[in-house]
C-alpha positions as a printed NumPy array, in Angstrom:
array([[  0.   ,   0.   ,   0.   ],
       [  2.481,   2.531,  -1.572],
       [ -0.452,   5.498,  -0.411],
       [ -0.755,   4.129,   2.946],
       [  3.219,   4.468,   3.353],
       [  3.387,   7.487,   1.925],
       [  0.781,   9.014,   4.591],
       [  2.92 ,   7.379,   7.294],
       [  6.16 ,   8.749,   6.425],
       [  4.425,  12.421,   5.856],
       [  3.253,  11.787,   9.474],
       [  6.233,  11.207,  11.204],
       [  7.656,  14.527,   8.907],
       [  5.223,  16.367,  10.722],
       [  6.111,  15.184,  14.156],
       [  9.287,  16.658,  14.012],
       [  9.698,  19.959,  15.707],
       [ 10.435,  22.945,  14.048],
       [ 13.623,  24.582,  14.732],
       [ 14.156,  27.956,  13.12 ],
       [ 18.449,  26.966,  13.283],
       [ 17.759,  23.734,  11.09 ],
       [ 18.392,  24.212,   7.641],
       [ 16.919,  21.333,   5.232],
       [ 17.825,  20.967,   2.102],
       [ 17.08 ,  17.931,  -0.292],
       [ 19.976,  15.735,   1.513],
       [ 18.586,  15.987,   4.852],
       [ 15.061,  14.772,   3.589],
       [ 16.557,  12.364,   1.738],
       [ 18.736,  10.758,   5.   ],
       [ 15.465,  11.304,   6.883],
       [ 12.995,   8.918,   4.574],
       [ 15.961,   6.447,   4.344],
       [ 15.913,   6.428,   8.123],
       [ 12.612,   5.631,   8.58 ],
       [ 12.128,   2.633,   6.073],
       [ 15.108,   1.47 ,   7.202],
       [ 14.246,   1.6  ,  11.105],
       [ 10.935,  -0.238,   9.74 ],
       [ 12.948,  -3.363,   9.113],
       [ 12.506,  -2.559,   5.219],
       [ 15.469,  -3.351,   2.953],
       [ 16.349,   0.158,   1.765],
       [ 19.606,   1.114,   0.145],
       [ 20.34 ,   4.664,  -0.7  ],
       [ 22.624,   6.609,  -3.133],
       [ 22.718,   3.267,  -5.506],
       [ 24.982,   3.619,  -8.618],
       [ 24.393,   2.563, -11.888],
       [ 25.709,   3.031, -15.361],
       [ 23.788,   5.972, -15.833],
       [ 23.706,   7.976, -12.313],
       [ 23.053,   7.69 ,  -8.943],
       [ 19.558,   6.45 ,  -7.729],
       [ 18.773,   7.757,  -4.657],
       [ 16.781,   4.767,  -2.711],
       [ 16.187,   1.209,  -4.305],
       [ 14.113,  -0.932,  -1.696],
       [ 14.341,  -4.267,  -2.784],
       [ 11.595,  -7.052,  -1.25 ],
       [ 10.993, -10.563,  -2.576],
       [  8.672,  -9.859,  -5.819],
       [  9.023,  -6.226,  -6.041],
       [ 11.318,  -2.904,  -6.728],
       [ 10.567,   0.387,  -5.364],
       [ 12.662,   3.005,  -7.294],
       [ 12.761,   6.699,  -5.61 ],
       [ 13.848,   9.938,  -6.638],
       [ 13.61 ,  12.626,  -4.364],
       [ 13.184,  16.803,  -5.384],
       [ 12.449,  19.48 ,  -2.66 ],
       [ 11.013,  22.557,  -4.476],
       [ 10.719,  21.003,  -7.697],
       [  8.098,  18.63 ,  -8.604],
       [  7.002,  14.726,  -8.172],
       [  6.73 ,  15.028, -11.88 ],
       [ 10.379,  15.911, -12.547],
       [ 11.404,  13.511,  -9.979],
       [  9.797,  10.607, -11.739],
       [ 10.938,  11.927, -15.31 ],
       [ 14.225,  11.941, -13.981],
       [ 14.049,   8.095, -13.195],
       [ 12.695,   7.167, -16.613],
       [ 15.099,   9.516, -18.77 ],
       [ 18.288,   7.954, -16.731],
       [ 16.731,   4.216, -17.099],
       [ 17.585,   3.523, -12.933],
       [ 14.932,   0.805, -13.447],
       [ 16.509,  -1.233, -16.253],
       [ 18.813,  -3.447, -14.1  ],
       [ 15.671,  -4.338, -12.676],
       [ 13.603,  -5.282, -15.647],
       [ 14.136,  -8.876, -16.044],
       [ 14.168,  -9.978, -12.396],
       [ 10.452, -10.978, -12.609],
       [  9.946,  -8.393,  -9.79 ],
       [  7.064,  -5.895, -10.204],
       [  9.201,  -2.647, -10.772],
       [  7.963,   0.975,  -9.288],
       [  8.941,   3.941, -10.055],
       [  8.419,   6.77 ,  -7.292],
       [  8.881,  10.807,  -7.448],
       [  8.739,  12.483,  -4.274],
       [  9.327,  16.602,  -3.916],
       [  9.56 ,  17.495,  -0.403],
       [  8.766,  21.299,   0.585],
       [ 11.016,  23.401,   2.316],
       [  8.258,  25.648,   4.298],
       [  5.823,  22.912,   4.718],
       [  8.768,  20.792,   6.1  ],
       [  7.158,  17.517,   4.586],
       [  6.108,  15.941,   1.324],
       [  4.541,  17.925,  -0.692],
       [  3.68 ,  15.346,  -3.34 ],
       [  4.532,  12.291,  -4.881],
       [  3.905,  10.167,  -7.962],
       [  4.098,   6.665,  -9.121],
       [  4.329,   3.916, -12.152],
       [  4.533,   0.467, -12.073],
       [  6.278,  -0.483, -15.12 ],
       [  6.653,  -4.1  , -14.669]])
């Protein structure tokens, strides 16, 4: 339930306290989401290289791929082009694994996601 995870992880975004010292940018969002599946017992792994750039979480389960990109300030919509256009999912194609492909944009002043969007290709 890629919705229901979604909502989780925006909940536990806005949980965290505001500190008007903390600066976010897209890195500390990033280290943030990979914190959280990975605290869930989920096998994430983050910054993965390939032959065409870096993908920046892969969570890998028995019969399918979850492929993220994450923007802040940008768009779900650029985040998701950005996966197709840079083929991060073709290593993944013939592993008989339903494949996803997820853009998330986080926003800076709402401190959360601000909207994603998903494929499955496979």
């Amino acid at each position: 339930d890629l919705d229901g995870f979604i909502s989780v992880v925006s909940s536990i975004f806005a949980s965290i306290p505001y500190d008007d010292g903390m600066r976010l940018n897209e890195g500390s969002f990033h280290t943030l989401f990979y914190l959280m599946v990975s605290a869930g017992g989920l096998p994430a792994r983050s910054q993965v290289l390939n032959y065409s750039g870096r993908i920046d979480m892969v969570l890998e389960m028995r019969d399918k791929v979850y492929i993220f990109e994450f923007k802040c300030n940008q768009s779900a919509e650029v985040a998701l082009n950005q996966i197709k256009e840079r083929g991060y999912h073709r290593q993944y194609q013939h592993s008989g694994k339903s494949v996803y492909l997820i853009g998330v944009n986080f926003d800076y002043k709402k401190r959360n996601i601000d909207e994603y969007e998903y494929i499955k290709i496979i």
